[in-house]
Coordinates of C-alpha atoms in Angstrom, one line a residue:
M21 CA 102.6 95.1 25.0
S22 CA 99.9 96.9 27.6
A23 CA 96.8 98.8 26.9
I24 CA 96.0 101.9 27.4
A25 CA 93.8 102.8 29.9
P26 CA 90.9 105.0 28.8
S27 CA 91.2 107.7 31.8
P28 CA 88.0 107.9 33.6
T29 CA 87.4 111.7 32.8
S30 CA 87.4 111.0 28.9
A31 CA 84.8 107.9 29.5
S32 CA 82.3 109.6 31.0
A33 CA 82.5 113.1 29.0
D34 CA 79.0 113.2 27.3
P35 CA 79.4 116.0 24.7
R36 CA 75.5 116.7 24.5
P37 CA 74.8 119.7 26.4
A38 CA 73.4 119.3 29.6
R39 CA 69.2 120.1 28.9
P40 CA 67.6 122.7 30.6
V41 CA 65.5 121.7 33.9
Y42 CA 62.2 123.6 33.5
K43 CA 59.7 123.9 36.4
V44 CA 56.4 124.1 35.8
T45 CA 54.8 126.8 37.6
A46 CA 51.0 128.3 37.6
A47 CA 52.2 131.4 35.1
R48 CA 53.7 128.7 33.0
V49 CA 50.4 126.6 32.7
L50 CA 48.7 129.8 31.9
R51 CA 50.6 130.8 29.5
S52 CA 50.9 127.3 27.5
E53 CA 47.1 127.8 27.5
W54 CA 47.1 131.0 26.3
A55 CA 48.8 129.9 23.4
K56 CA 47.0 127.2 22.5
F57 CA 43.4 128.6 22.6
W58 CA 45.1 131.7 20.3
S59 CA 46.4 129.2 17.9
L60 CA 42.9 127.3 16.9
R61 CA 41.1 129.3 14.4
S62 CA 37.8 127.6 15.8
S63 CA 38.7 130.0 18.2
W64 CA 39.0 133.8 16.1
I65 CA 35.6 132.2 14.6
T66 CA 33.5 131.6 17.8
L67 CA 34.8 134.6 19.1
G68 CA 33.4 136.4 16.4
L69 CA 30.0 134.9 16.1
A70 CA 29.8 135.6 19.5
L71 CA 30.2 139.4 18.9
F72 CA 28.5 139.9 16.4
F73 CA 25.2 137.7 17.9
L74 CA 25.2 140.4 20.6
V75 CA 25.8 143.9 18.8
A76 CA 23.6 142.3 15.8
F77 CA 20.4 141.3 17.4
G78 CA 21.0 143.9 20.0
L79 CA 20.3 146.4 17.3
I80 CA 17.8 144.5 15.2
A81 CA 16.1 144.6 18.8
A82 CA 16.4 148.8 19.3
Y83 CA 15.0 149.3 16.0
Q84 CA 12.0 146.8 15.4
F85 CA 10.6 148.3 18.8
K86 CA 11.1 151.8 17.4
S87 CA 9.8 150.8 13.8
R88 CA 6.3 149.4 15.8
M89 CA 6.6 152.5 17.9
T90 CA 6.6 154.7 15.1
S91 CA 4.5 153.0 13.3
G92 CA 1.5 152.4 15.8
R93 CA 1.5 149.4 15.6
P94 CA 1.4 146.9 18.7
M95 CA 3.4 145.3 20.3
D96 CA 5.3 141.6 20.2
R97 CA 5.5 139.9 24.0
D98 CA 9.3 140.2 24.1
F99 CA 8.9 143.7 23.9
A100 CA 6.5 143.6 26.3
G101 CA 7.9 146.7 29.0
A102 CA 11.5 146.9 26.8
S103 CA 14.2 149.2 28.0
T104 CA 17.2 150.4 26.3
L105 CA 19.0 147.8 28.4
S106 CA 17.3 145.1 28.0
L107 CA 16.8 145.5 23.6
S108 CA 20.3 145.8 24.0
L109 CA 20.7 142.7 25.7
F110 CA 19.0 141.1 23.3
G111 CA 21.6 139.0 21.7
T112 CA 22.6 137.4 24.6
N113 CA 20.9 134.4 24.5
F114 CA 22.4 133.7 21.4
A115 CA 26.0 134.7 22.0
Q116 CA 26.0 132.6 25.7
L117 CA 25.6 130.0 23.3
A118 CA 28.9 130.5 21.3
L119 CA 30.8 131.4 24.4
G120 CA 29.0 128.0 25.9
V121 CA 30.1 125.9 23.1
L122 CA 33.9 127.4 22.9
G123 CA 34.1 126.5 26.1
V124 CA 33.6 123.1 26.0
L125 CA 35.5 122.8 22.8
V126 CA 38.6 124.6 24.5
A127 CA 38.5 121.5 26.9
A128 CA 37.3 118.7 25.2
G129 CA 38.6 119.3 22.1
E130 CA 42.2 118.1 23.2
Y131 CA 40.4 114.9 24.4
S132 CA 39.3 114.4 20.8
T133 CA 42.8 115.1 19.3
G134 CA 44.2 113.2 21.7
M135 CA 46.6 116.8 22.5
I136 CA 45.7 116.3 26.4
R137 CA 48.0 113.2 27.1
S138 CA 50.9 115.9 26.1
T139 CA 49.2 118.1 28.2
L140 CA 48.9 115.7 31.2
A141 CA 52.6 114.9 30.9
A142 CA 53.5 117.9 31.2
V143 CA 52.0 119.0 34.0
P144 CA 51.2 115.7 35.9
R145 CA 49.5 117.1 38.6
R146 CA 46.6 117.8 36.5
L147 CA 44.2 120.3 38.2
P148 CA 46.1 123.3 37.0
V149 CA 45.5 122.7 33.7
L150 CA 41.7 122.8 34.3
W151 CA 42.5 126.0 35.9
S152 CA 44.2 127.6 33.7
K153 CA 42.0 127.1 30.8
A154 CA 39.3 128.2 32.8
A155 CA 40.8 131.4 33.8
V156 CA 41.8 132.0 30.2
Y157 CA 39.1 131.4 29.0
W158 CA 37.3 133.4 32.1
L159 CA 39.1 136.2 31.2
I160 CA 39.2 136.3 27.8
A161 CA 35.0 135.7 27.2
L162 CA 34.6 138.7 30.3
V163 CA 36.3 141.0 28.1
L164 CA 34.8 140.1 25.0
G165 CA 31.5 140.4 26.7
T166 CA 31.2 143.6 28.7
V167 CA 33.1 145.6 25.4
G168 CA 30.3 144.4 23.4
V169 CA 27.4 145.1 25.8
F170 CA 28.8 148.6 26.9
A171 CA 29.4 149.0 22.5
V172 CA 25.7 147.9 21.8
F173 CA 24.2 149.8 24.6
V174 CA 25.6 153.2 23.1
A175 CA 24.7 152.1 20.0
D176 CA 21.0 151.4 21.2
S177 CA 20.4 154.2 23.1
G178 CA 21.6 156.9 20.4
V179 CA 18.6 154.6 18.0
L180 CA 16.2 155.1 21.5
S181 CA 16.9 158.2 21.8
G182 CA 13.4 160.9 22.3
T183 CA 11.4 157.7 22.7
R184 CA 9.9 156.7 26.1
V185 CA 12.3 153.6 26.6
A186 CA 15.5 156.3 26.1
M187 CA 18.5 155.3 29.1
T188 CA 21.9 156.5 29.3
L189 CA 24.8 155.3 31.2
S190 CA 24.2 157.5 33.9
D191 CA 20.6 155.9 34.8
A192 CA 20.3 153.5 38.2
G193 CA 20.8 150.1 36.9
V194 CA 22.5 150.3 33.6
V195 CA 25.8 149.7 34.3
R196 CA 25.1 147.1 37.1
G197 CA 22.8 145.3 34.2
L198 CA 25.9 146.0 31.9
L199 CA 28.4 144.4 34.2
G200 CA 26.6 141.3 35.2
A201 CA 25.8 140.7 31.1
G202 CA 29.3 140.4 30.8
L203 CA 30.1 138.5 34.0
Y204 CA 27.3 136.2 33.1
L205 CA 28.7 135.1 29.1
A206 CA 31.8 134.7 31.2
M207 CA 30.3 132.4 34.0
V208 CA 28.9 130.5 31.2
G209 CA 31.8 130.2 28.8
V210 CA 33.2 128.5 31.8
I211 CA 30.7 126.6 32.9
G212 CA 31.2 125.2 29.1
V213 CA 34.9 124.3 29.9
A214 CA 33.8 122.4 32.7
L215 CA 31.4 120.0 30.8
G216 CA 34.1 120.2 28.1
A217 CA 36.3 118.3 31.0
L218 CA 34.1 116.2 32.6
L219 CA 32.3 114.6 29.7
R220 CA 35.6 114.7 27.4
S221 CA 33.3 114.7 24.2
V222 CA 32.2 117.6 22.4
A223 CA 29.3 116.6 21.2
G224 CA 28.2 115.5 25.0
G225 CA 29.4 118.9 26.0
I226 CA 27.7 121.1 23.7
A227 CA 24.0 119.2 24.6
V228 CA 24.6 119.2 28.0
L229 CA 25.0 122.9 27.6
V230 CA 22.2 123.6 25.1
A231 CA 20.4 121.3 27.6
T232 CA 20.7 123.1 31.0
L233 CA 20.8 126.9 29.5
M234 CA 17.2 125.8 26.8
L235 CA 15.9 122.8 27.2
I236 CA 15.1 122.7 30.8
P237 CA 14.0 125.9 31.3
G238 CA 11.1 125.7 29.3
L239 CA 10.0 122.0 30.5
T240 CA 9.8 124.1 34.2
A241 CA 6.6 125.0 32.6
L242 CA 4.7 121.6 32.4
L243 CA 5.6 121.5 36.7
P244 CA 2.9 122.5 39.0
S245 CA 2.6 126.4 39.8
S246 CA 4.0 125.7 43.4
W247 CA 6.7 123.9 41.8
Q248 CA 8.0 126.2 39.3
S249 CA 8.1 129.5 41.8
H250 CA 10.2 127.3 44.0
L251 CA 12.4 126.3 41.3
S252 CA 12.2 128.0 38.8
P253 CA 14.5 131.2 39.5
Y254 CA 17.5 128.4 40.9
L255 CA 17.6 127.5 37.4
P256 CA 21.5 128.5 36.2
S257 CA 19.4 130.7 33.1
H258 CA 16.9 132.9 35.3
A259 CA 19.6 133.2 37.8
G260 CA 22.0 134.6 35.9
E261 CA 19.5 136.5 34.0
A262 CA 19.0 138.4 37.5
M263 CA 22.3 139.2 37.3
F264 CA 21.8 141.8 34.8
A265 CA 18.0 142.3 34.9
L266 CA 16.8 146.4 35.6
H267 CA 13.6 144.8 37.5
H268 CA 13.0 142.3 39.7
D269 CA 9.8 141.3 41.3
S270 CA 8.5 138.2 43.4
T271 CA 9.1 136.1 41.0
T272 CA 13.2 136.1 40.8
L273 CA 16.5 136.1 42.4
S274 CA 18.1 139.9 43.1
P275 CA 21.1 140.7 41.2
T276 CA 23.1 139.7 44.3
V277 CA 21.8 136.8 45.1
G278 CA 21.7 135.6 41.3
L279 CA 25.3 136.0 40.7
A280 CA 25.4 134.1 44.5
V281 CA 23.3 130.7 42.7
F282 CA 24.8 131.4 39.2
L283 CA 28.2 131.3 40.8
G284 CA 27.3 128.0 43.5
W285 CA 26.5 126.5 39.8
T286 CA 29.4 127.4 38.0
V287 CA 31.7 125.8 41.0
L288 CA 29.8 122.9 40.9
A289 CA 30.4 122.1 37.2
L290 CA 34.6 122.9 37.8
G291 CA 34.1 120.4 40.8
A292 CA 32.8 117.5 39.1
A293 CA 35.3 117.9 36.1
A294 CA 38.2 118.4 38.8
V295 CA 37.7 115.5 40.7
R296 CA 37.4 113.1 37.3
L297 CA 40.3 114.6 35.9
V298 CA 42.3 113.6 39.0
R299 CA 40.3 110.2 39.5
T300 CA 40.5 109.0 35.9
D301 CA 42.8 108.4 32.9
A302 CA 43.1 110.7 30.2

């Protein structure tokens, strides 16, 4: 009695369906980062806070300025030489912190949860992950920042109508300043992403961000005056302020130069993050 040998066809047959082969493309990585960003509750909360800071502090500054004008009280130093544009952008310093912190969370948050290992396993080349995170968040922060500054300027224009600082969108430098403020906020967010990817720590990234934007500019006052005039305009925060300031003098950069300097700081931060991402393990 002879055994029946299984046919080669039946032995090699696999009842499981073949898995589709997915190719990693830039568009798919972008969609993945977009979905991850909006799936986090912290994204919605922090963006809401940033928009609130822009609008609320801009309106408060305008009402405070008008109240002092009508009552004849002396103006504070913060209101010296104020304009509708500068009052509208009063909340920019607060909004930049919210957007910068969220940028740090976008990158460093995955390291704290360990999700970065799955992300890099799906995208072995690694760098597309960093570029996609930065691009997605840059677009979101740009839209929110630009819409916010235009909205508060229109509101402040109504509040300050009839005063000596009244301005409209048709005045020289206004649209340029508002667009510059929106672009500045978006680039602060990208720097936050870069710091999060570079330091891989939420606390560390936030600490460096706050020091860069707020503490270091204040410490330059301790330097000799000759050093201040040469160094201070090129600090990230001062170069960024030049992008949306209405008036400039010999101690500040022009809007174009300020944009170039701040862009250089942003590229430097992203470059450092890219080097570490490529050279070290997650």
